[in-house]
XYZ file of C-alpha atoms in Angstrom:
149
model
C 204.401 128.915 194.036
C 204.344 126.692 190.998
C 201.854 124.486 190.036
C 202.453 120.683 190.612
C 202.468 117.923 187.903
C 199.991 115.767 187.630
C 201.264 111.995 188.027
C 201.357 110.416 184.957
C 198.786 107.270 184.719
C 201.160 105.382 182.624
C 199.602 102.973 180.028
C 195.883 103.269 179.712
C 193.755 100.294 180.960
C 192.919 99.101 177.357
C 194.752 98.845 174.199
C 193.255 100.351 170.994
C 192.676 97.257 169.547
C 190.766 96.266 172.392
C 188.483 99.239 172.737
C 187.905 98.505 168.993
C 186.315 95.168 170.291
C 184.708 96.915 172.860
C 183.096 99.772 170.663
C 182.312 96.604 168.161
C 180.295 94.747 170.745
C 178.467 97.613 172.163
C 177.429 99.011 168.372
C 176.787 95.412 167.439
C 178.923 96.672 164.285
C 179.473 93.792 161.331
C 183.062 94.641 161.401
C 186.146 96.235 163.301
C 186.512 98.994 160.640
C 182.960 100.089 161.124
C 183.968 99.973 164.754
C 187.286 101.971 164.453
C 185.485 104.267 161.741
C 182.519 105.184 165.128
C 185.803 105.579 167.305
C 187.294 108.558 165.157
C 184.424 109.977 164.445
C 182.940 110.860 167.964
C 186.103 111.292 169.750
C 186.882 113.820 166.894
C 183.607 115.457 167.775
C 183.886 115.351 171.296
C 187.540 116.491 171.020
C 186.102 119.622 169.437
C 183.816 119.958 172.417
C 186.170 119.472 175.459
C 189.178 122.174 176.858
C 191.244 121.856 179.787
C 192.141 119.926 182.392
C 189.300 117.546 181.278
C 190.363 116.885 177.425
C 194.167 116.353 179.297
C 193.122 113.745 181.557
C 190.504 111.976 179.362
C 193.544 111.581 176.480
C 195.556 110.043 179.469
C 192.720 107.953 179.802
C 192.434 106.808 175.943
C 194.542 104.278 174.199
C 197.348 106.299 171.874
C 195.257 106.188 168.942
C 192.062 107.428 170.322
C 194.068 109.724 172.475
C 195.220 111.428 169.013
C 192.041 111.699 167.497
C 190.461 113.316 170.503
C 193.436 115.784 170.474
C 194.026 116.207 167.101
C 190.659 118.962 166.945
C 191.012 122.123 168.004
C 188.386 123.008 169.879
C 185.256 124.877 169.102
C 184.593 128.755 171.137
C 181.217 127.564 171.725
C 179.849 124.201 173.004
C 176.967 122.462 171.135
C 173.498 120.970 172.427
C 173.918 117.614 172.774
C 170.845 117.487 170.275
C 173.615 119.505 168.258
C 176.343 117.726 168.641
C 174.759 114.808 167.671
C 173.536 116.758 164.501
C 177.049 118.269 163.817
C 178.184 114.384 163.514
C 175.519 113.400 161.270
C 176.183 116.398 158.786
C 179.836 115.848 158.908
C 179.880 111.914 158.122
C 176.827 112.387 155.822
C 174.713 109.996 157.653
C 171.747 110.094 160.067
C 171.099 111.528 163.097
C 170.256 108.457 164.288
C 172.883 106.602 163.210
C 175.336 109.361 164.750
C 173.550 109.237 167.711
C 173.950 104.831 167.977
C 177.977 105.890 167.027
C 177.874 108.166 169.733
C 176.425 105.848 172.630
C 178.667 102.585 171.376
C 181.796 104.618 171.935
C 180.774 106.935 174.593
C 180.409 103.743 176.840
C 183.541 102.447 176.421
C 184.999 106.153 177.126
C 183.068 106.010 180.373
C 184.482 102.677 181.597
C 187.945 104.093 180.790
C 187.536 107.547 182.500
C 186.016 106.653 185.547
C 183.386 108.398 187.422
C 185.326 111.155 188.890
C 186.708 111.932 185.544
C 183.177 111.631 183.911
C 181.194 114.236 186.291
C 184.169 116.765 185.619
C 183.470 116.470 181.864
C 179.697 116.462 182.151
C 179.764 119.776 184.330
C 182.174 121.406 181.513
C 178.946 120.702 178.915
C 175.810 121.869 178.127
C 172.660 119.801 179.776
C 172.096 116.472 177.284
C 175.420 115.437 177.341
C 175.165 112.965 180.279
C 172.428 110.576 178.530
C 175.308 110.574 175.385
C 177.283 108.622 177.946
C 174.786 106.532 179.120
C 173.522 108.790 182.642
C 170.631 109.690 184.293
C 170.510 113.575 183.625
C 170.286 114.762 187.198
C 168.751 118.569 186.985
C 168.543 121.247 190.215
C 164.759 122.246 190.290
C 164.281 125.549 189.214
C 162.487 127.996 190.669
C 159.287 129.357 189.385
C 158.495 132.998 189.808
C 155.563 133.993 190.998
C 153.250 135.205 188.256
């Protein structure tokens, strides 16, 4: 009849402070507002990339703040690469691709720990191939088969 509610987690596992010093360490960033500026930045990217059930339960996931960045995008009709993505970030801060793509890996393994791994496979089946090695996994492919020529 109607749909249930989904138990509330309560307070995430980390504070936002806390994931700061997590994101810091990972990026090896000089300071926390290099840290905090990496933090906005992708979840505001990913945020534009995620729908659903998915961006729900990954905000539940987040500390307030990054919860609010991630939800704070609307999000885009189409999904990116993950070769795009990674170029949409790049273009947007006005910095390199590889410097967008070292943001994106410092931040997207804290995000991991905090989701979990049931959480992460839903996310990584709602995106395009590529995104899994963003969060630091093996990109596990079904063999395709070849047609006889």
């Amino acid at each position: 009849m109607y749909d249930q509610p989904r138990p509330n987690p309560g307070t995430p596992a980390m504070t936002f402070d806390q994931m700061l010093e997590r994101v810091r360490y990972e990026g090896a960033y000089p300071t926390r507002e290099r840290a905090e500026e990496a933090v906005r930045t992708v979840l505001a990217a990913l945020g534009r990339q995620l729908t659903g059930d998915e961006r729900v339960d990954l905000a539940q996931c987040l500390p307030v703040e990054a919860a609010l960045t991630l939800t704070a995008q609307i999000p885009d009709t189409e999904h990116l690469t993950a070769w795009s993505f990674i170029k949409d970030m790049a273009t947007r801060t006005n910095t390199t691709p590889a410097t967008a793509r070292w943001d994106t890996g410092a931040v997207l393994a804290v995000v991991t720990r905090l989701a979990g791994p049931d959480l992460l496979n839903r996310i990584l089946r709602q995106l395009p191939d590529g995104y899994a090695l963003l969060f630091g996994q093996a990109e596990l492919r079904q063999p395709q088969l070849r047609a006889a020529a």
